[in-house]
mmCIF file of C-alpha atoms in Angstrom:
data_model
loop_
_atom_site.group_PDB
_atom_site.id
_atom_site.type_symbol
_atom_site.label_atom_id
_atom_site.label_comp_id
_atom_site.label_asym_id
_atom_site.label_seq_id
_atom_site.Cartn_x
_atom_site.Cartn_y
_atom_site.Cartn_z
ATOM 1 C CA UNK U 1 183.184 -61.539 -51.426
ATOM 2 C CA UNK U 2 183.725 -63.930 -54.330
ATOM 3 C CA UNK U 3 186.756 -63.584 -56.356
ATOM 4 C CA UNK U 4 186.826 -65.105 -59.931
ATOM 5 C CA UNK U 5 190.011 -66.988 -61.077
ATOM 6 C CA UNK U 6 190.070 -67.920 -65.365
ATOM 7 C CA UNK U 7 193.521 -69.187 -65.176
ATOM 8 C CA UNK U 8 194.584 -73.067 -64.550
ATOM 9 C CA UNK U 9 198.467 -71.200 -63.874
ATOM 10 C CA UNK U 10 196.886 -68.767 -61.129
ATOM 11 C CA UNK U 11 198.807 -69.314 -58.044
ATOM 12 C CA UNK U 12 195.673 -70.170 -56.241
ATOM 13 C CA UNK U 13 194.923 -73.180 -57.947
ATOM 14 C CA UNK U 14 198.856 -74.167 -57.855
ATOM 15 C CA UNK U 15 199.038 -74.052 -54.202
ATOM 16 C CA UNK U 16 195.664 -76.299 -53.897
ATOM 17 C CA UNK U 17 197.372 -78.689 -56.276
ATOM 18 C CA UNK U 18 200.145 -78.654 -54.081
ATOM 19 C CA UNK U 19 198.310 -79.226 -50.993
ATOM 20 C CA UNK U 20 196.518 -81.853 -52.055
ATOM 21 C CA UNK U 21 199.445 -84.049 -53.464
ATOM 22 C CA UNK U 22 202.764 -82.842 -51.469
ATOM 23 C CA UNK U 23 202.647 -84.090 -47.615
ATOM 24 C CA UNK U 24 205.776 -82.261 -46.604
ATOM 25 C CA UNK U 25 204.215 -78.998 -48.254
ATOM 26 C CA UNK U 26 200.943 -79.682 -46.235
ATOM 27 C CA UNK U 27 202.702 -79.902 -42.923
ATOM 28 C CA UNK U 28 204.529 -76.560 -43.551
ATOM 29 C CA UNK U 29 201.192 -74.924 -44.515
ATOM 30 C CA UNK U 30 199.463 -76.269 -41.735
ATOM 31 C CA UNK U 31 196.958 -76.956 -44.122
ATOM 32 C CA UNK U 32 194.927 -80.071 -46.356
ATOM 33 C CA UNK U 33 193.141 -80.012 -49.672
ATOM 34 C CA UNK U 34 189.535 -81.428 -49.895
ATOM 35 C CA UNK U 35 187.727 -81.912 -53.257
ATOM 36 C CA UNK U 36 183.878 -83.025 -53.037
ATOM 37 C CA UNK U 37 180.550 -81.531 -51.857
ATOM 38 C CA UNK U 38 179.892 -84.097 -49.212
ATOM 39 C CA UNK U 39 183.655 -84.377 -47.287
ATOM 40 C CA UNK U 40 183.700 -80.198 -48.125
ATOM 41 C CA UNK U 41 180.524 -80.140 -45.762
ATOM 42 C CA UNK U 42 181.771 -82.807 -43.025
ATOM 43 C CA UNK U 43 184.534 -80.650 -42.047
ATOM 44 C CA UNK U 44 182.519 -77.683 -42.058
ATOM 45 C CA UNK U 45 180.681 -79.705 -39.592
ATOM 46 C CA UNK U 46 183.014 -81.139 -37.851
ATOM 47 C CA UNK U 47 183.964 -77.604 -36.343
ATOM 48 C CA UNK U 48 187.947 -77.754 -39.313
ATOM 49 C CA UNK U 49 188.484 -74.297 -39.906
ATOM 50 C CA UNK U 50 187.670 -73.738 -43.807
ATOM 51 C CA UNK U 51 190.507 -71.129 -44.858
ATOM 52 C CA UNK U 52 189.259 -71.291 -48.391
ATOM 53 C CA UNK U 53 186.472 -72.547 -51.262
ATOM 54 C CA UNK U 54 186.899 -73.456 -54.409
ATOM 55 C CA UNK U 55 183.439 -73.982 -56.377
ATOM 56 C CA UNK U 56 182.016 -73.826 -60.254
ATOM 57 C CA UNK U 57 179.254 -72.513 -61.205
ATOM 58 C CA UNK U 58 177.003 -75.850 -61.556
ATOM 59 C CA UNK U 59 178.187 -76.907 -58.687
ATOM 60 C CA UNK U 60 176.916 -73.733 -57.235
ATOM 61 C CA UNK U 61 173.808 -74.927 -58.657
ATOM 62 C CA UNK U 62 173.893 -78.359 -57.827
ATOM 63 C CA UNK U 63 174.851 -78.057 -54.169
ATOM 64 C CA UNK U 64 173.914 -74.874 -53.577
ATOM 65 C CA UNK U 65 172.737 -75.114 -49.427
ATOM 66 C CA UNK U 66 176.428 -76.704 -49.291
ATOM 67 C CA UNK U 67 178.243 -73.871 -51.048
ATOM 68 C CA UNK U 68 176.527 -71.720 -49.334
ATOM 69 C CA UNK U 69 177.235 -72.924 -45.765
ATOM 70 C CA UNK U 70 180.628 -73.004 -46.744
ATOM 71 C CA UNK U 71 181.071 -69.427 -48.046
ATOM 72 C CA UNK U 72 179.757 -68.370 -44.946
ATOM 73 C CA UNK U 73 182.759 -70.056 -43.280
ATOM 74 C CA UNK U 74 185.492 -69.304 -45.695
ATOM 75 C CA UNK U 75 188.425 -66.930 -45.298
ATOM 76 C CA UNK U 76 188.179 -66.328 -49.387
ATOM 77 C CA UNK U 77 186.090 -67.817 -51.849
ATOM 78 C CA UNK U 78 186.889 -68.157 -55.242
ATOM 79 C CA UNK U 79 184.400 -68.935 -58.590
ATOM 80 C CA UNK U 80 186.270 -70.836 -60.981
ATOM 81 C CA UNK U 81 185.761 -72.838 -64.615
ATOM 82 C CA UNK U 82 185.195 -76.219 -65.095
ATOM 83 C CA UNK U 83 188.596 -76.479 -66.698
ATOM 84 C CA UNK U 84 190.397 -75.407 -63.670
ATOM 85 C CA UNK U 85 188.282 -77.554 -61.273
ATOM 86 C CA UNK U 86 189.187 -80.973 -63.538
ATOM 87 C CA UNK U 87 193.337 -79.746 -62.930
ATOM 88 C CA UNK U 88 192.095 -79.251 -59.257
ATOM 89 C CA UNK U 89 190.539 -82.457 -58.843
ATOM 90 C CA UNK U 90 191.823 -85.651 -58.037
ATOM 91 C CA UNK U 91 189.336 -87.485 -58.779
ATOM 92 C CA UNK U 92 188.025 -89.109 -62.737
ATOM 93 C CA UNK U 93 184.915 -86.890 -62.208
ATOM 94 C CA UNK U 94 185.044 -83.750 -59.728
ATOM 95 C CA UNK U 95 182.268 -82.438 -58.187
ATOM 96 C CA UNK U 96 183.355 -78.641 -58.693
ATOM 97 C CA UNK U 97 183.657 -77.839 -54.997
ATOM 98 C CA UNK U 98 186.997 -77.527 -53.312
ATOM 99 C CA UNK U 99 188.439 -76.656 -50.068
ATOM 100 C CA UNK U 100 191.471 -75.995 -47.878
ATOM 101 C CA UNK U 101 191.379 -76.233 -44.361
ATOM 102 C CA UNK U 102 193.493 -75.877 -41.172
ATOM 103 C CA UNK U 103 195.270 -79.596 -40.365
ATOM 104 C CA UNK U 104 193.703 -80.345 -37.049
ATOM 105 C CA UNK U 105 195.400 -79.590 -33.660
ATOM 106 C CA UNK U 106 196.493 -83.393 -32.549
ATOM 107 C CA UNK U 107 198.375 -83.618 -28.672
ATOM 108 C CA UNK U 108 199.969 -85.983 -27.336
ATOM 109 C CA UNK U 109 197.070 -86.506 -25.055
ATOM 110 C CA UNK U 110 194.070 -86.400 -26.882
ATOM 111 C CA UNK U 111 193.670 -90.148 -26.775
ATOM 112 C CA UNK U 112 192.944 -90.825 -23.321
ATOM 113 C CA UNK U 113 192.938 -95.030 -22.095
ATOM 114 C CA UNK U 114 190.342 -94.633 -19.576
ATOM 115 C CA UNK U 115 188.888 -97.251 -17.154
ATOM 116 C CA UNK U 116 186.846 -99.613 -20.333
ATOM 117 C CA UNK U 117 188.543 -97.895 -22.977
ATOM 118 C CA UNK U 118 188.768 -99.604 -26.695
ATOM 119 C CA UNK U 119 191.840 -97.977 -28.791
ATOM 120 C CA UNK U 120 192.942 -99.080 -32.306
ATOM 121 C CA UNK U 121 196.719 -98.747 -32.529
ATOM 122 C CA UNK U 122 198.336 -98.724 -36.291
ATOM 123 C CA UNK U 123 202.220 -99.094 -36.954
ATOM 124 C CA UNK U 124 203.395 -98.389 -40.527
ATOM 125 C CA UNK U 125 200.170 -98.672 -42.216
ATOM 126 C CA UNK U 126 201.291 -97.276 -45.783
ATOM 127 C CA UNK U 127 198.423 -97.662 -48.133
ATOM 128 C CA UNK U 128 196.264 -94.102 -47.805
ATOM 129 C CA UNK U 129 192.845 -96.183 -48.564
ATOM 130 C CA UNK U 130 193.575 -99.039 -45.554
ATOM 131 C CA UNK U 131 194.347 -96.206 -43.384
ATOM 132 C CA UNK U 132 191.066 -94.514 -44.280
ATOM 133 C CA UNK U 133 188.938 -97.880 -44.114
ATOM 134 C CA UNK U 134 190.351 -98.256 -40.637
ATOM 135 C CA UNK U 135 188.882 -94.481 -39.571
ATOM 136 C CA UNK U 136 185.901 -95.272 -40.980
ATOM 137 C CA UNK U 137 185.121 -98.657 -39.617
ATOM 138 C CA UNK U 138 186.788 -97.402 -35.700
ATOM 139 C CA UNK U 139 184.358 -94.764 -36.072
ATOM 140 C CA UNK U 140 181.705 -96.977 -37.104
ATOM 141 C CA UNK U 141 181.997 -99.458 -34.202
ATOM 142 C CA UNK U 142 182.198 -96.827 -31.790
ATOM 143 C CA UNK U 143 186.198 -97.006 -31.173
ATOM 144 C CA UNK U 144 186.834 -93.985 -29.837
ATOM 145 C CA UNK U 145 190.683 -93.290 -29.963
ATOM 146 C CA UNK U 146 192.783 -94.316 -32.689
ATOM 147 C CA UNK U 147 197.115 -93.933 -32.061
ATOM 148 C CA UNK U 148 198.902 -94.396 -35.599
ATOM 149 C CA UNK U 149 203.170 -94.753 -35.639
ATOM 150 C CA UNK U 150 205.532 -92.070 -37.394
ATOM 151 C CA UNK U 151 205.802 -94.316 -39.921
ATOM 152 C CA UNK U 152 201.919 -94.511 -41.157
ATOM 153 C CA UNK U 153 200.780 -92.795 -44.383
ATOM 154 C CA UNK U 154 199.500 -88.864 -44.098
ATOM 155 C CA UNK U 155 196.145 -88.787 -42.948
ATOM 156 C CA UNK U 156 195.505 -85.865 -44.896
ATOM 157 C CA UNK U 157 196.505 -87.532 -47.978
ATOM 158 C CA UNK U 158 193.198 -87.436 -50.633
ATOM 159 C CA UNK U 159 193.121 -91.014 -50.456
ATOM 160 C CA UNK U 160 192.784 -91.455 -46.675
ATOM 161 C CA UNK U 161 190.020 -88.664 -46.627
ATOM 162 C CA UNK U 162 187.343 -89.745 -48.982
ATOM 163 C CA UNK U 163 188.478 -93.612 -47.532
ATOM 164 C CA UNK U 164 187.078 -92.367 -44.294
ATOM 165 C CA UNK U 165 183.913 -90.956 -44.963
ATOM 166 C CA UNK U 166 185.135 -87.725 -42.630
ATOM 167 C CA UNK U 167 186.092 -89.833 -39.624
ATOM 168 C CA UNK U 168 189.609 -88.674 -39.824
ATOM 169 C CA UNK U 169 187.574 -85.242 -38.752
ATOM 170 C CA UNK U 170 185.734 -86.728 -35.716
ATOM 171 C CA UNK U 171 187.909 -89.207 -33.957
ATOM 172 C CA UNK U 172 190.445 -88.546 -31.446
ATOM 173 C CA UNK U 173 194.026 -89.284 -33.184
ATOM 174 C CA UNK U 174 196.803 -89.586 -31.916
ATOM 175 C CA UNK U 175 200.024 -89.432 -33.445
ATOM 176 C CA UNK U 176 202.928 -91.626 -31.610
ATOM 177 C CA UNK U 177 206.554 -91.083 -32.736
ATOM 178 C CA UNK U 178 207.838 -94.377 -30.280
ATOM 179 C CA UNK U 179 204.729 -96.803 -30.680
ATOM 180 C CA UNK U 180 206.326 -99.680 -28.871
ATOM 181 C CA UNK U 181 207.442 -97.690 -26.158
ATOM 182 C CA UNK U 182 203.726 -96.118 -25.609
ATOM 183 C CA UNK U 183 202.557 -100.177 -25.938
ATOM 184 C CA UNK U 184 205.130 -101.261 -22.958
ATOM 185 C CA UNK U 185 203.780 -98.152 -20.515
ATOM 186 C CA UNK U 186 199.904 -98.868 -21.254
ATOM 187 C CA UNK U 187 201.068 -102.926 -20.646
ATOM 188 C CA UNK U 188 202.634 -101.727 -17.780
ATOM 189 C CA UNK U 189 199.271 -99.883 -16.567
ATOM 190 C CA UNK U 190 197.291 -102.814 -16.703
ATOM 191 C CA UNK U 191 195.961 -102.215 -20.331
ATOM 192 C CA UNK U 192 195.061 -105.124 -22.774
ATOM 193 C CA UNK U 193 197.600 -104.792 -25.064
ATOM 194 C CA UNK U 194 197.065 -106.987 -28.167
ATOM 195 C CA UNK U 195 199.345 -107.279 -31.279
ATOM 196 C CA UNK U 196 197.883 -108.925 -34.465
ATOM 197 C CA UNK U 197 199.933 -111.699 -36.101
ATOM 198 C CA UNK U 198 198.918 -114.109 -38.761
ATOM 199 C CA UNK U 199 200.124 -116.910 -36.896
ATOM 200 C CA UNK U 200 197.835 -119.881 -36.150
ATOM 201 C CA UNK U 201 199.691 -120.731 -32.305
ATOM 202 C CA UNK U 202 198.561 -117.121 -31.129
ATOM 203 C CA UNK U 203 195.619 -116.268 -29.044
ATOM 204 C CA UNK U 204 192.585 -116.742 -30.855
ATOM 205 C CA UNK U 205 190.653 -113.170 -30.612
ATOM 206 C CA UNK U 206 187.349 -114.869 -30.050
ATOM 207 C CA UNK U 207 188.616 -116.440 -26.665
ATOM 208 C CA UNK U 208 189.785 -113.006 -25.044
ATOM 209 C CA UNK U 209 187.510 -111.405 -22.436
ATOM 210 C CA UNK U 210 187.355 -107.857 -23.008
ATOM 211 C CA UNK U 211 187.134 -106.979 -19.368
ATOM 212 C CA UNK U 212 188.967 -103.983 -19.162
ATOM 213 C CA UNK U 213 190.838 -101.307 -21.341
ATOM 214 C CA UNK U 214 192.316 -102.610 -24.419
ATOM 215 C CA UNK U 215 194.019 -101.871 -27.533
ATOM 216 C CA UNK U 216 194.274 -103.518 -30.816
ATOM 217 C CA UNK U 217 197.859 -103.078 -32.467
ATOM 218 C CA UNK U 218 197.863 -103.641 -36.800
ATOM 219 C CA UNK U 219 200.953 -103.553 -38.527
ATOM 220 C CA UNK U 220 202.359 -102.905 -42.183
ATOM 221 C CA UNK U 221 200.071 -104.489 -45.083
ATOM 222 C CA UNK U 222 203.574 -106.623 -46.355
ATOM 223 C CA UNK U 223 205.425 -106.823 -43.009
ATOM 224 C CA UNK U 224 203.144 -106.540 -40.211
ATOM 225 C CA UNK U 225 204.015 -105.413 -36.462
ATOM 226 C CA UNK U 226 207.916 -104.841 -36.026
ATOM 227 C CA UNK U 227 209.274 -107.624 -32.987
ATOM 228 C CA UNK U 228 209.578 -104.651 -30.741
ATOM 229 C CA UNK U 229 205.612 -104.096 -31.128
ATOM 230 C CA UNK U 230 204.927 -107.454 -30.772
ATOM 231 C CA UNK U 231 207.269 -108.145 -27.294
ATOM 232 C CA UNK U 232 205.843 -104.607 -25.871
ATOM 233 C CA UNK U 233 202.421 -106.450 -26.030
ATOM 234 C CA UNK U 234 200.923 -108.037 -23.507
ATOM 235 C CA UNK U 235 199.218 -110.789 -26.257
ATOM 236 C CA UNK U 236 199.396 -112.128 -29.541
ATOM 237 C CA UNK U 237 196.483 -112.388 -31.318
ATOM 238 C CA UNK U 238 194.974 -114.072 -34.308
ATOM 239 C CA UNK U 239 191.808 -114.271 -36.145
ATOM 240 C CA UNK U 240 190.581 -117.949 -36.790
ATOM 241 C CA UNK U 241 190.460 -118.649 -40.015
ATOM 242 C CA UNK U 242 189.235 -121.698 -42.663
ATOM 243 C CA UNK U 243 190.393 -122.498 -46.259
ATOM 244 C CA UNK U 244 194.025 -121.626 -47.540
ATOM 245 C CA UNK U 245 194.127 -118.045 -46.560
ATOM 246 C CA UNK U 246 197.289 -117.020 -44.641
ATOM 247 C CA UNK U 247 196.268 -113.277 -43.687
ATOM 248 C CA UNK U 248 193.476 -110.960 -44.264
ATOM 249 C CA UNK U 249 193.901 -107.439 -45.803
ATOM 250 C CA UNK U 250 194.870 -104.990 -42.464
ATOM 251 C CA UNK U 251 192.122 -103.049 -42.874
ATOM 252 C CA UNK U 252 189.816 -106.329 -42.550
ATOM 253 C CA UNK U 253 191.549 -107.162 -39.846
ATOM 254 C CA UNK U 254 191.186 -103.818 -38.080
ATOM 255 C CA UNK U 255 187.777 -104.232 -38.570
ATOM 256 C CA UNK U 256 187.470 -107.900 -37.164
ATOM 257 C CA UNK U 257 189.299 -106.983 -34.016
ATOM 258 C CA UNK U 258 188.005 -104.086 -33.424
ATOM 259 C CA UNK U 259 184.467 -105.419 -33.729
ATOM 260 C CA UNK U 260 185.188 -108.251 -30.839
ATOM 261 C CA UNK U 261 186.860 -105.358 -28.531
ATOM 262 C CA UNK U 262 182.804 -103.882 -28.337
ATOM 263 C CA UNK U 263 181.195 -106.798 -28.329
#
C-alpha cells in the first residue's frame, strides 16, 4: 500500500531529515537515511533491511524497475511532491527516491585476520568523503576487512555513503573502541602490523614483503596516527615520494598501501 504525504511539516519527512543529518538520532533509531536511485537499490541488494521508501512521481517514472523492487521490500511506502523530496534531499539535485534502512549488525568479530589476510585499519578519520573513498577503493582492491577507531566519522553519514559507491554495505566493518590495543594483540599474533607516517626515515612500503597477514593503519587527515598507534605497530611505513610534497591526502594513501598489500 502506498500512502501519499502533501506536507514538507509531516512527521515522516521530519524524521528522514533527521536521520539523515543527526548521528546520535541515527544510532538511537537503529536506522540511516539514503537519498538516490542507485545507493537506494545497492542496499536493497546488499540484503539492508529497507524499513521505508520515499519516491515522486517522475521518479516513479524514471526508475521505475528500481522503485518497484524496492516497494516490494519496504515496510511503508510513501508518494510524495517534488517540493518535499528537494527538503528531503541532500543533495543540489535529488533524484526523488528515498530510503531508510536498518544500520547494519557490526560484531566485534566480523573482521576475521586469517592466515594471508589484508585489513585496512583507520584511527580518527573525520572527513565523511575520505572515509567513503577508503570503502570504496578497500572494496575495489579486494581488501576484505576494514577496522575504523571510536573516533572516525559515522559511516552512515550521507557523505560517507554516496563516497563509497555502497561498499560501506558489502564489506566486513569493524568497529574498534581501543584501536591500539587491538594493533598490539594482532602484533603479538604474528600479524604485519604497519602504521603510516609521512616521515622519509620509515620503511619504504615498496620494500615490504607481504608474506603473511597484514594490516595497514591511516590516521587523522591533520594529525595522523596517535604515538600509541604508532608504538603498537610492528612497522612504520612511508610512501616514497618526489617533488616538495610532505604527505598525500589519507584517502590516497589508503589507496597506495592498500594496493601494495595485494600485489
Amino acid at each position: 500500500m502506498v500512502f501519499q504525504l502533501d506536507s514538507r511539516e509531516n512527521p515522516k519527512v521530519k524524521h528522514f531529515i533527521r536521520l539523515l543529518n543527526n548521528g546520535k538520532y541515527r544510532e538511537e533509531q537503529g536506522l540511516f537515511a539514503i537519498e538516490g536511485a542507485r545507493l537506494c537499490m545497492d542496499a536493497l541488494q546488499s540484503g539492508i533491511p529497507i524499513a521505508e521508501l520515499f519516491y515522486t512521481e517522475e521518479a516513479a517514472k524514471k526508475y521505475n524497475t528500481i522503485v518497484a523492487d524496492l516497494g516490494q521490500k519496504a515496510l511503508k511506502t510513501y508518494q510524495i511532491s517534488e517540493g518535499i523530496a528537494k527538503k528531503m534531499g541532500d543533495t543540489t539535485h535529488p533524484q526523488g527516491v528515498f530510503c531508510t534502512c536498518k544500520t547494519l549488525d557490526k560484531p566485534d568479530d566480523l573482521v576475521t585476520i586469517g592466515t594471508d589476510s589484508r585489513i585496512l585499519a583507520m584511527e580518527n578519520i573525520q572527513d565523511p568523503a575520505n572515509l567513503g573513498a577508503m570503502l570504496r577503493t578497500a572494496e575495489a582492491v579486494g581488501i576484505k576487512g576494514v577496522i575504523c577507531s571510536a573516533g572516525c566519522c559515522d559511516m552512515y553519514h550521507p557523505k560517507v555513503l554516496r563516497a563509497s559507491m555502497g561498499a560501506v554495505f558489502r564489506l566486513s566493518v569493524r568497529l574498534e573502541e581501543n584501536l591500539p590495543k587491538m594493533l598490539r594483540g594482532l602484533t603479538g599474533m604474528g600479524v604485519l602490523t604497519m602504521a603510516a607516517v609521512p616521515d622519509a626515515s620509515a620503511c619504504p612500503v615498496t620494500s615490504l614483503r607481504f608474506d603473511r597477514s597484514a594490516v595497514a593503519v591511516i590516521g587523522n587527515e591533520g594529525n595522523g596516527l596517535t604515538k600509541e598507534a604508532i608504538e603498537a605497530c610492528e612497522v612504520r611505513v612511508t610512501i616514497p615520494m618526489k617533488g616538495r610534497a610532505e604527505s598525500l591526502n589519507a584517502s590516497m594513501a589508503a589507496g597506495i598501501l592498500m594496493w601494495e598489500m595485494l600485489r
